Coordinates of C-alpha atoms and ligand atoms in Angstrom, one line a residue:
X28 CA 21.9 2.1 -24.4
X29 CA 18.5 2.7 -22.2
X30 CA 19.5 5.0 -19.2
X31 CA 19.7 3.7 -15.5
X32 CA 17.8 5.5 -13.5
X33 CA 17.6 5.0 -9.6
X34 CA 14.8 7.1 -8.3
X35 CA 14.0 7.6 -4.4
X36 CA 11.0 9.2 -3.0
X37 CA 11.2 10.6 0.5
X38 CA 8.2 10.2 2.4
X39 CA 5.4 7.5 2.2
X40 CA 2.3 9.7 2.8
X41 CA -0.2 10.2 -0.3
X42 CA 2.2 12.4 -2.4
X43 CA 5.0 9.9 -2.1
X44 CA 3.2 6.6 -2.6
X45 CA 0.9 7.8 -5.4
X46 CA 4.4 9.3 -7.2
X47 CA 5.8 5.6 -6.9
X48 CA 2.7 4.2 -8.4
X49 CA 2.4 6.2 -11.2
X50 CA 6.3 6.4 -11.9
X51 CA 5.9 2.5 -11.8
X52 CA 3.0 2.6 -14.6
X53 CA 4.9 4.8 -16.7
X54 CA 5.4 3.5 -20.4
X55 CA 9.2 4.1 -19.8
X56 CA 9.2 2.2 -16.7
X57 CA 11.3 -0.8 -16.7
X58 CA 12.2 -2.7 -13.5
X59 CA 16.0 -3.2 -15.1
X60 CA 16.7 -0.1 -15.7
X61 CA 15.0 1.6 -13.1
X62 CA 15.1 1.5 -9.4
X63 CA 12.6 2.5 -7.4
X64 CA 13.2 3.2 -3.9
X65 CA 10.3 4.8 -1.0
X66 CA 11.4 5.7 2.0
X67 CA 9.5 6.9 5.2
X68 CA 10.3 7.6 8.3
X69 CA 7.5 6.1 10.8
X70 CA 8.3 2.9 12.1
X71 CA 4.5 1.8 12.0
X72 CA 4.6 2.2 8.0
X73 CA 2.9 4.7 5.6
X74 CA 0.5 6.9 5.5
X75 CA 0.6 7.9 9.8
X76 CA 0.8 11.5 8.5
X77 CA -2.0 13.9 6.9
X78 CA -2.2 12.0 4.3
X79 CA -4.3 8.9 7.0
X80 CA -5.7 11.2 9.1
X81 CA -7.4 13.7 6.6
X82 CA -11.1 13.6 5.2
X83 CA -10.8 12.4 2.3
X84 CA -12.5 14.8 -0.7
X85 CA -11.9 15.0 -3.9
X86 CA -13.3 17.6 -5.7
X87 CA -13.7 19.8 -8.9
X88 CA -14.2 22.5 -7.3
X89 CA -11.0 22.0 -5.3
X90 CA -7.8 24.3 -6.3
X91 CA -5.5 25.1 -7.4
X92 CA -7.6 24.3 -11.0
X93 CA -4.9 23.3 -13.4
X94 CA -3.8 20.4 -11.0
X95 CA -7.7 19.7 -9.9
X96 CA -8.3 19.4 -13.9
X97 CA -5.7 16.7 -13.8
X98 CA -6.4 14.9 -10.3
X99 CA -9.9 14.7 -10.7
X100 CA -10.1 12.4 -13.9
X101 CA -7.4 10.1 -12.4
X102 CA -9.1 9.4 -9.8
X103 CA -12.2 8.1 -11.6
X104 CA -9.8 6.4 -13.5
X105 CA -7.9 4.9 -10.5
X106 CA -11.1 3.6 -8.9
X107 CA -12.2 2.3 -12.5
X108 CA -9.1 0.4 -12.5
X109 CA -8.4 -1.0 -9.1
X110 CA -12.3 -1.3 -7.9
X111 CA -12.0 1.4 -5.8
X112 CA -15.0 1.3 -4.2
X113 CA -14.4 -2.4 -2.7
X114 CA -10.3 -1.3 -1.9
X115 CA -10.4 2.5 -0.7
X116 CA -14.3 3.6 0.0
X117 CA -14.4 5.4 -3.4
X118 CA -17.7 7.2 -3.8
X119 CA -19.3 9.9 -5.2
X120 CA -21.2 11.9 -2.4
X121 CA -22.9 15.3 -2.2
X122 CA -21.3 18.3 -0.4
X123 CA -22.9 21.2 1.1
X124 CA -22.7 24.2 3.6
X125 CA -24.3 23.6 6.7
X126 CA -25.6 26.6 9.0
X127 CA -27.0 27.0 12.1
X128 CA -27.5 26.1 16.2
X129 CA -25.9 23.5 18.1
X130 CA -28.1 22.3 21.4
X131 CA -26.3 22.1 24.6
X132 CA -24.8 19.1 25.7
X133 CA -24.3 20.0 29.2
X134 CA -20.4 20.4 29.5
X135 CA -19.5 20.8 25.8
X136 CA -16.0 21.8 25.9
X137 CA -13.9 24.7 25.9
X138 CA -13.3 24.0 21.9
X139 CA -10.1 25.4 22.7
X140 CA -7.1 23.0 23.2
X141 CA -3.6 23.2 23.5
X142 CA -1.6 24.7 20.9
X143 CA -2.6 28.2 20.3
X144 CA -4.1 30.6 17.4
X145 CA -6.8 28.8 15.5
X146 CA -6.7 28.9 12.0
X147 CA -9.0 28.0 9.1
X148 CA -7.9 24.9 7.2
X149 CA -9.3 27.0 3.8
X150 CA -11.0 24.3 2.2
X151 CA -13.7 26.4 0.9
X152 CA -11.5 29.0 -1.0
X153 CA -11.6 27.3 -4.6
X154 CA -15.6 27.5 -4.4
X155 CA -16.3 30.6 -6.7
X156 CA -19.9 30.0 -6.5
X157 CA -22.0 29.0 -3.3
X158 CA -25.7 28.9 -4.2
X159 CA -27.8 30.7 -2.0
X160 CA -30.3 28.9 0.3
X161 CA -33.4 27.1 -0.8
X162 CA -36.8 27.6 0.0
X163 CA -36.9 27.5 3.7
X164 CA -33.6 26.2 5.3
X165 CA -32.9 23.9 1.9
X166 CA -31.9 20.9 3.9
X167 CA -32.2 17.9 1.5
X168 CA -34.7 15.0 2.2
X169 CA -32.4 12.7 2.9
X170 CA -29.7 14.3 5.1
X171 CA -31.5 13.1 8.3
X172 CA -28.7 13.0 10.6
X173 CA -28.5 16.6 11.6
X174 CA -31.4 18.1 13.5
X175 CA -33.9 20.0 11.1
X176 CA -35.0 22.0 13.8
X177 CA -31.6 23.2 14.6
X178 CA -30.9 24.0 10.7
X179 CA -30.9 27.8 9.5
X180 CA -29.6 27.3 6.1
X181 CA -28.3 24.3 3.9
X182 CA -26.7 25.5 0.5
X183 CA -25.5 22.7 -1.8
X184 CA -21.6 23.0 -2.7
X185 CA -22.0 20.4 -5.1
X186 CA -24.1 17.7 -6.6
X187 CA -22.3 13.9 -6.9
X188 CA -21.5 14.7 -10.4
X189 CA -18.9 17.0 -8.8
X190 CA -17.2 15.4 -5.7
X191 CA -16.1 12.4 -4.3
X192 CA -14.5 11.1 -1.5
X193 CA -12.0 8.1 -0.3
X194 CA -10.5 6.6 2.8
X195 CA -7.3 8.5 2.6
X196 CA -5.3 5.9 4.5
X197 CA -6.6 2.9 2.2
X198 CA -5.9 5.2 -0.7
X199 CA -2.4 5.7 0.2
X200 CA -1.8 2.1 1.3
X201 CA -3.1 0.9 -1.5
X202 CA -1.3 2.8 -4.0
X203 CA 1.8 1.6 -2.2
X204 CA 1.0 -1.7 -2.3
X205 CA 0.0 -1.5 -6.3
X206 CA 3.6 0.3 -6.9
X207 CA 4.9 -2.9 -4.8
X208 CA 3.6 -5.3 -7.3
X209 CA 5.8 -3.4 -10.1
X210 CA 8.9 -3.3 -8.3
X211 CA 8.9 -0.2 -6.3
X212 CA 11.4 -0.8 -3.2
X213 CA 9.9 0.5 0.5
X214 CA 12.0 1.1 3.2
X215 CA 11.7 1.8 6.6
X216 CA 14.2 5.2 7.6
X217 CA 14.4 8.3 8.4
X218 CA 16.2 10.7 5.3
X219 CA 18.9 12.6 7.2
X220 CA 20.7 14.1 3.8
X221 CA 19.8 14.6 0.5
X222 CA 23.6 14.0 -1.0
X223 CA 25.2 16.1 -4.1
X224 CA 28.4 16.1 -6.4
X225 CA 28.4 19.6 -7.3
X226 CA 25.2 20.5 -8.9
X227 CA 23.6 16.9 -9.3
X228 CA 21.7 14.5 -6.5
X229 CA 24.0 11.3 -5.8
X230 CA 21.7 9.6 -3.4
X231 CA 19.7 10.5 -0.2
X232 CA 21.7 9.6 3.5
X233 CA 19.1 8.2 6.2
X234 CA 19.2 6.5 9.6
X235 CA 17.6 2.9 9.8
X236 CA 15.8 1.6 12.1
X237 CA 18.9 0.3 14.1
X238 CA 19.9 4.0 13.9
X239 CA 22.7 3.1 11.0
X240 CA 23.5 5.6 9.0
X241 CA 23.0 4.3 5.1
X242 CA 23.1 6.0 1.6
X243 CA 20.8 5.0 -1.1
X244 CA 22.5 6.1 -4.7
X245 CA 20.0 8.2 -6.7
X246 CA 20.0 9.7 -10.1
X247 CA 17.0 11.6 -8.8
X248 CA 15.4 12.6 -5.6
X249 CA 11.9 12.9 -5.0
X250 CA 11.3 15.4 -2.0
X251 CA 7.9 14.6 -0.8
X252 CA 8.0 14.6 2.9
X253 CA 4.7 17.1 3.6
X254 CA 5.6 19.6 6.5
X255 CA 8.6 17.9 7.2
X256 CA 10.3 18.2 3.8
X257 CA 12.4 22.0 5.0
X258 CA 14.2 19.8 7.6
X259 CA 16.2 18.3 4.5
X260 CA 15.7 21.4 2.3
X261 CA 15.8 24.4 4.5
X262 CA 15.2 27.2 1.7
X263 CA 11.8 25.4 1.6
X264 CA 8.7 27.9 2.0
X265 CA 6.5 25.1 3.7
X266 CA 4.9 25.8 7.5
X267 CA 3.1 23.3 9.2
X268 CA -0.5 23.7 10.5
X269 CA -2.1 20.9 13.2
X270 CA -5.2 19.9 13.3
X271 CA -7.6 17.2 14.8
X272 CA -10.4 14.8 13.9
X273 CA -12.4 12.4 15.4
X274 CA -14.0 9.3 13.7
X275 CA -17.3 7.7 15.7
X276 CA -19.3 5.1 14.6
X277 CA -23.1 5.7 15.0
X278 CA -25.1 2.9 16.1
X279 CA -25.7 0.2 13.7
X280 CA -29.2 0.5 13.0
X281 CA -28.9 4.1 12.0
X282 CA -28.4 5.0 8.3
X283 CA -26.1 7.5 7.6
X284 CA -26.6 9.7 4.2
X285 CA -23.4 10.5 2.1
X286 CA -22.6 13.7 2.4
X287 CA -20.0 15.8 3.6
X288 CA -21.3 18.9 5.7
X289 CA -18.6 22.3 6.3
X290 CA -20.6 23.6 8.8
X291 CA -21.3 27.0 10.8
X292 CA -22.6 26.2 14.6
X293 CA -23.8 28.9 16.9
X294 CA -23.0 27.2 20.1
X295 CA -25.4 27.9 23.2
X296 CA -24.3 31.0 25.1
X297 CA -21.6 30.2 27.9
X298 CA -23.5 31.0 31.1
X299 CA -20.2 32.9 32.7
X300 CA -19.6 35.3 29.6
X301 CA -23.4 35.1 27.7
X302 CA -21.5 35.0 24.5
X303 CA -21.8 32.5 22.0
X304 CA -19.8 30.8 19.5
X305 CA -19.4 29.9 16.3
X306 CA -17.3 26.7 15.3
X307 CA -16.7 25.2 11.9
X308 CA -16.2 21.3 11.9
X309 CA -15.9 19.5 8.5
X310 CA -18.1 16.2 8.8
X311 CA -17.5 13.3 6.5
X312 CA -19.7 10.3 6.2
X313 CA -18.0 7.4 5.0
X314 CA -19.4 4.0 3.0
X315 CA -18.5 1.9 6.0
X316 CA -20.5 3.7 8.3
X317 CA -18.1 4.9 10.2
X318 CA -18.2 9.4 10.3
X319 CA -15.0 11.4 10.2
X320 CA -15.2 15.1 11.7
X321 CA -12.2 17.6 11.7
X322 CA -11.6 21.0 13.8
X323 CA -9.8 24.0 13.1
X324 CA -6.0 24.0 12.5
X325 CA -3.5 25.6 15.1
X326 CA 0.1 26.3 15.4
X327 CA 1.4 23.9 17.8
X328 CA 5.4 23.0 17.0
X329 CA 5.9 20.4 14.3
X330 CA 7.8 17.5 16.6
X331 CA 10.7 15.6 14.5
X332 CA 8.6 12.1 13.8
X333 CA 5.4 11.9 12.4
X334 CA 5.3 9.0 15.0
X335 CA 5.5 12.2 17.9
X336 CA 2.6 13.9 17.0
X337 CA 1.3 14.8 20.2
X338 CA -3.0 14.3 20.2
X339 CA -5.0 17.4 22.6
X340 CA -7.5 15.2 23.6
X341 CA -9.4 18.4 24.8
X342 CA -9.5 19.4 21.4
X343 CA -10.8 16.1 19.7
X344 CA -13.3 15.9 23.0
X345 CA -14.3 19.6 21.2
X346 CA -14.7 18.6 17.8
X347 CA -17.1 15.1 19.1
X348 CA -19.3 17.8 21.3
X349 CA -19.8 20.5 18.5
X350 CA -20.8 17.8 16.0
X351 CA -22.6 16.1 18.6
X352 CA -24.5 19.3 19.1
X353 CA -26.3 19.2 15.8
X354 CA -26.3 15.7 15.5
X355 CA -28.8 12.8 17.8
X356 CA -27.2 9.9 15.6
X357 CA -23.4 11.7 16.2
X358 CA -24.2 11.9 19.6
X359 CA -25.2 8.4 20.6
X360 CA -22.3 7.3 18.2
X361 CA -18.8 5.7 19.7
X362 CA -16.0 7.8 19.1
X363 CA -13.6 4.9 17.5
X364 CA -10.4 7.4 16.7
X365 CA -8.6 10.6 18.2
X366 CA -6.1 11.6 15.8
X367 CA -4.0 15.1 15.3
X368 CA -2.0 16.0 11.9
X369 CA 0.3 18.5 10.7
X370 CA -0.7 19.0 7.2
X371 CA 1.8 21.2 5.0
X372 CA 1.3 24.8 3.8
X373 CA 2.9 27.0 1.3
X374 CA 3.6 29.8 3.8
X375 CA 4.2 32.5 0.8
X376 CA 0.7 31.7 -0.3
X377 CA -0.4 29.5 -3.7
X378 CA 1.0 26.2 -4.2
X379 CA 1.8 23.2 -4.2
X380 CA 5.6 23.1 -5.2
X381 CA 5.9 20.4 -7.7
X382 CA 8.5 20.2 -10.6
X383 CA 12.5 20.1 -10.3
X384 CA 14.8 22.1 -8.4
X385 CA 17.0 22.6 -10.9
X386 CA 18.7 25.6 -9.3
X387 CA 19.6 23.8 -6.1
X388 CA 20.8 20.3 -7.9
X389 CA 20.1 18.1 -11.0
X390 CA 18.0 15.5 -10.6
X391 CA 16.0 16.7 -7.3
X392 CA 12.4 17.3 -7.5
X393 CA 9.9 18.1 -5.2
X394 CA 6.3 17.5 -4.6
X395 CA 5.0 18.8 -1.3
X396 CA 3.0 21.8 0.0
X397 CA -0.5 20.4 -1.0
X398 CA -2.7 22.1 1.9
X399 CA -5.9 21.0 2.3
X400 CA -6.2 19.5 -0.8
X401 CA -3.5 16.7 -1.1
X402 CA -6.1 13.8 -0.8
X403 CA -7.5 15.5 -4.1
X404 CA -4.5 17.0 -5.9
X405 CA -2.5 13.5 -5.0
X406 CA -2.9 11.7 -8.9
X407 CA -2.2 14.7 -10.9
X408 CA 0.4 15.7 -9.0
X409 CA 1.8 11.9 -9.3
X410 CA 1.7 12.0 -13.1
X411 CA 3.1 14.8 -13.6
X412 CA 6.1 13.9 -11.7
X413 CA 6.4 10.9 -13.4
X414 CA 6.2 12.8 -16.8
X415 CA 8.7 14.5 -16.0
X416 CA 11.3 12.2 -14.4
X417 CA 10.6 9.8 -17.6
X418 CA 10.0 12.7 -20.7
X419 CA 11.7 15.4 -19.2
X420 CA 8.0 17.9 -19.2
X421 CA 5.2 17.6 -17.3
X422 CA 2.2 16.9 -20.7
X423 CA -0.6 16.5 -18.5
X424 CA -1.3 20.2 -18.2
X425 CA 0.4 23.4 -17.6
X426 CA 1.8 23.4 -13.6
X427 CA 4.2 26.1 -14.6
X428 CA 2.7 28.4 -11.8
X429 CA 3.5 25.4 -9.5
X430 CA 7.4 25.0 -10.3
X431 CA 10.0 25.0 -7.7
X432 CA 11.5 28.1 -9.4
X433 CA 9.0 30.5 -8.4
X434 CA 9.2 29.8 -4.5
X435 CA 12.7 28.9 -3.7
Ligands
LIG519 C1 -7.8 17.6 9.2 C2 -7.4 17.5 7.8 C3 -8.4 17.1 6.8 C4 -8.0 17.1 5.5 N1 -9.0 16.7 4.6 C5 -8.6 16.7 3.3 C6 -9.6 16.3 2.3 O1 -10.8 16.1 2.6 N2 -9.3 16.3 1.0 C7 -8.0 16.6 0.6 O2 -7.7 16.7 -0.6 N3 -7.0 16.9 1.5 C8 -7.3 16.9 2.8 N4 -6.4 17.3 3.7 C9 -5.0 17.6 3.3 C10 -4.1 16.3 3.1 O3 -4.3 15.5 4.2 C11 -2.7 16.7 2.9 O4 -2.5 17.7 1.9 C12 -1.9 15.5 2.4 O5 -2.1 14.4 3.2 C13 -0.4 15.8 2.4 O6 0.2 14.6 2.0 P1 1.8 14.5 2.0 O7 2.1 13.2 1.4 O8 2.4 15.7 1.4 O9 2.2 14.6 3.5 P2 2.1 13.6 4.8 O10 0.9 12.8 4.7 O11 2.4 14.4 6.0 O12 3.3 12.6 4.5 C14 4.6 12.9 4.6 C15 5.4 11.7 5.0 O13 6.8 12.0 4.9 C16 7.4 11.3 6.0 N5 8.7 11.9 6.3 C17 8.9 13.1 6.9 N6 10.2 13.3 7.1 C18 10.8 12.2 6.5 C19 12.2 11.9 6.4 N7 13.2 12.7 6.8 N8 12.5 10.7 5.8 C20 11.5 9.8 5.4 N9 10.2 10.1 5.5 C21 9.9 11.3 6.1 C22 6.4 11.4 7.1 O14 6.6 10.5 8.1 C23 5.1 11.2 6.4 O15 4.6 9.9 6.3 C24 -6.7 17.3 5.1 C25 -5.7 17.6 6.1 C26 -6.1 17.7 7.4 C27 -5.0 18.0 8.4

């Protein structure tokens, strides 16, 4: 007889609803034997964490490597498959390290915020090798919309054969959607217990929206609930950084090149202290036109909702000005979105935690801790948990380094 499974996945941001697509394409996979359940806890639906308010890269120069070797390929594959391009802004686009001045914009904000210590959100770490400068400043022909004049160095990161991007919210939504069509279950609740008869998972306890308590039965448990996945597994090594993005849509009848810029911006000397600064937005230009720019993460407190994610306006208005200090097209552009996320970190270093938790219980897995780099690391990690819920080993690639054994 074919075993039953019934499988739920907690948290509906881009770890959770890729894992219920790919468990739902699995060769196993069979809608009567297996359950699929997603839950997640906003009430305004998926993806309202990191996972649609992040950049968007995906690249092979990304880490940790044995999970980018993965990832990277299934995401070609994914946008082969689905026409990403039409459905989640799938493109390849050229990366590169930006330096130099930003021009004062009169008032250009504090660039400090609410919410403490600024901190790096270490997206550059995997890059072994950053090519030096070109001849003169190196900026490329076509990367028009940053100031030439205000340019001290451009160094290509990498070529289109080597990074991509999507709309992380379409991604996620649309993975979601394409788990929908195969039977995967979403519900709308908050995961209050993960439930256990002596060393196995019996189900996962959450509050609906009518604040009933309800239990969904489960054979296994899928922990994927970013920075908020300690609050149901305590033992968890997972800290939670903020951070905040704009988007702004430059006028219509300017062209926007693809490329996403890290940048280095000497700010204008502040006239009370005559020191400068240096600030380090990530810039993403998107198909649609529209630009996403983030700041630098910080260590506000991680509230109990996604849905109570409290935005520092003061900090987006910084990210808009230092962009807007390099940029004439950035400047003149409409700032469409304000945003602030908590995205979730390994806080014992390496990562991400993916594979079962045997010690704890039977049957309860987890996939969170992905850093910077969930929007990339999302497919690979996806397969493998469905590799290993249906074949019992992850075949995909060696994630050994990853497995919940070694942090908890
Ligand atoms: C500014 C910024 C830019 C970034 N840029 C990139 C990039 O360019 N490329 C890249 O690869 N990565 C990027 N990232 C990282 C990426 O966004 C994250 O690694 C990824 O989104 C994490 O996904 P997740 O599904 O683990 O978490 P989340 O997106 O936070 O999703 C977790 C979900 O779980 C739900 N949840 C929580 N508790 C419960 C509960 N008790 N019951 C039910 N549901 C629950 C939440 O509501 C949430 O929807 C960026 C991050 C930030 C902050």
């Amino acid at each position: 007889m074919e075993q039953q499974r019934s499988i739920v996945i907690i948290g509906g941001g881009i770890i959770g609803c890729t894992t219920a697509y790919y468990l739902s394409r699995h060769p196993s996979y069979s809608s009567s034997t297996t359950s699929i359940t997603l839950l997640e806890a906003s009430a305004r639906g998926t993806a309202q964490g990191a996972s649609g308010k992040a950049g968007g890269l995906v690249a092979k120069w990304a880490y940790p490597r044995e999970l980018v070797d993965i990832s990277y390929p299934e995401h070609v594959k994914l946008a082969e498959e689905h026409n990403g391009t039409e459905r989640w802004g799938w493109r390849f686009v050229s990366c590169g390290s930006w330096e130099g001045h930003g021009e004062d914009l009169g008032d250009s904000g504090s660039g400090v915020g609410k919410g403490g210590q600024k901190k790096s959100l270490e997206k550059t770490l995997g890059l072994e090798d950053v090519s030096t400068t070109r001849e003169e400043t190196g900026l490329p022909d076509d990367l028009l919309w940053v100031k030439e004049e205000l340019t001290t160095s451009y160094s290509p990161m990498s070529g289109p054969d080597g990074s991509a991007q999507v709309h992380p919210y379409l991604f996620t939504t649309s993975m979601l959607e394409l788990a929908k069509e195969k039977g995967v279950l979403a519900v709308a609740g908050s995961a209050t217990s993960i439930e256990r008869e002596g060393r196995r998972v019996t189900g996962v306890s959450y509050r609906d929206s009518e604040n009933q308590t309800k239990t969904i039965p489960a054979t296994h448990v899928i922990l994927s609930a970013g920075a908020w996945s300690p609050s149901l597994l305590p033992s968890l090594p997972i800290s939670a950084t903020r951070a905040h993005s704009v988007t702004i849509r430059p006028n219509s009848s300017t062209t926007i090149a693809p490329y996403v810029l890290f940048t280095e911006i000497r700010l204008p000397s502040n006239a009370s202290t005559m020191h400068s600064r240096i600030v380090t937005p990530e810039i993403y230009a998107r198909p649609d036109g529209e630009v996403y720019a983030c700041g630098p993460g910080d260590d506000s407190r991680l509230p109990k909702n996604v849905d109570d994610v409290v935005v520092d306006l003061a900090a987006c208005e910084s990210v808009r000005d230092h962009v807007a200090s390099i940029s004439q097209e950035l400047r003149d552009g409409e700032v469409e979105k304000r945003q602030a996320c908590f995205l979730p970190v390994v806080s014992v270093g390496g990562g991400p935690i993916i594979g079962e938790a045997e010690k704890i219980a039977k049957g309860l897995y987890i996939a969170t801790g992905h850093t910077c780099w969930g929007i990339c690391n999302a497919p690979g990690t996806a397969k493998a948990m469905a590799e290993l819920l249906f074949e019992g080993k992850i075949r995909s690639g060696n994630l050994k380094k990853l497995s919940p054994s070694r942090f908890l």
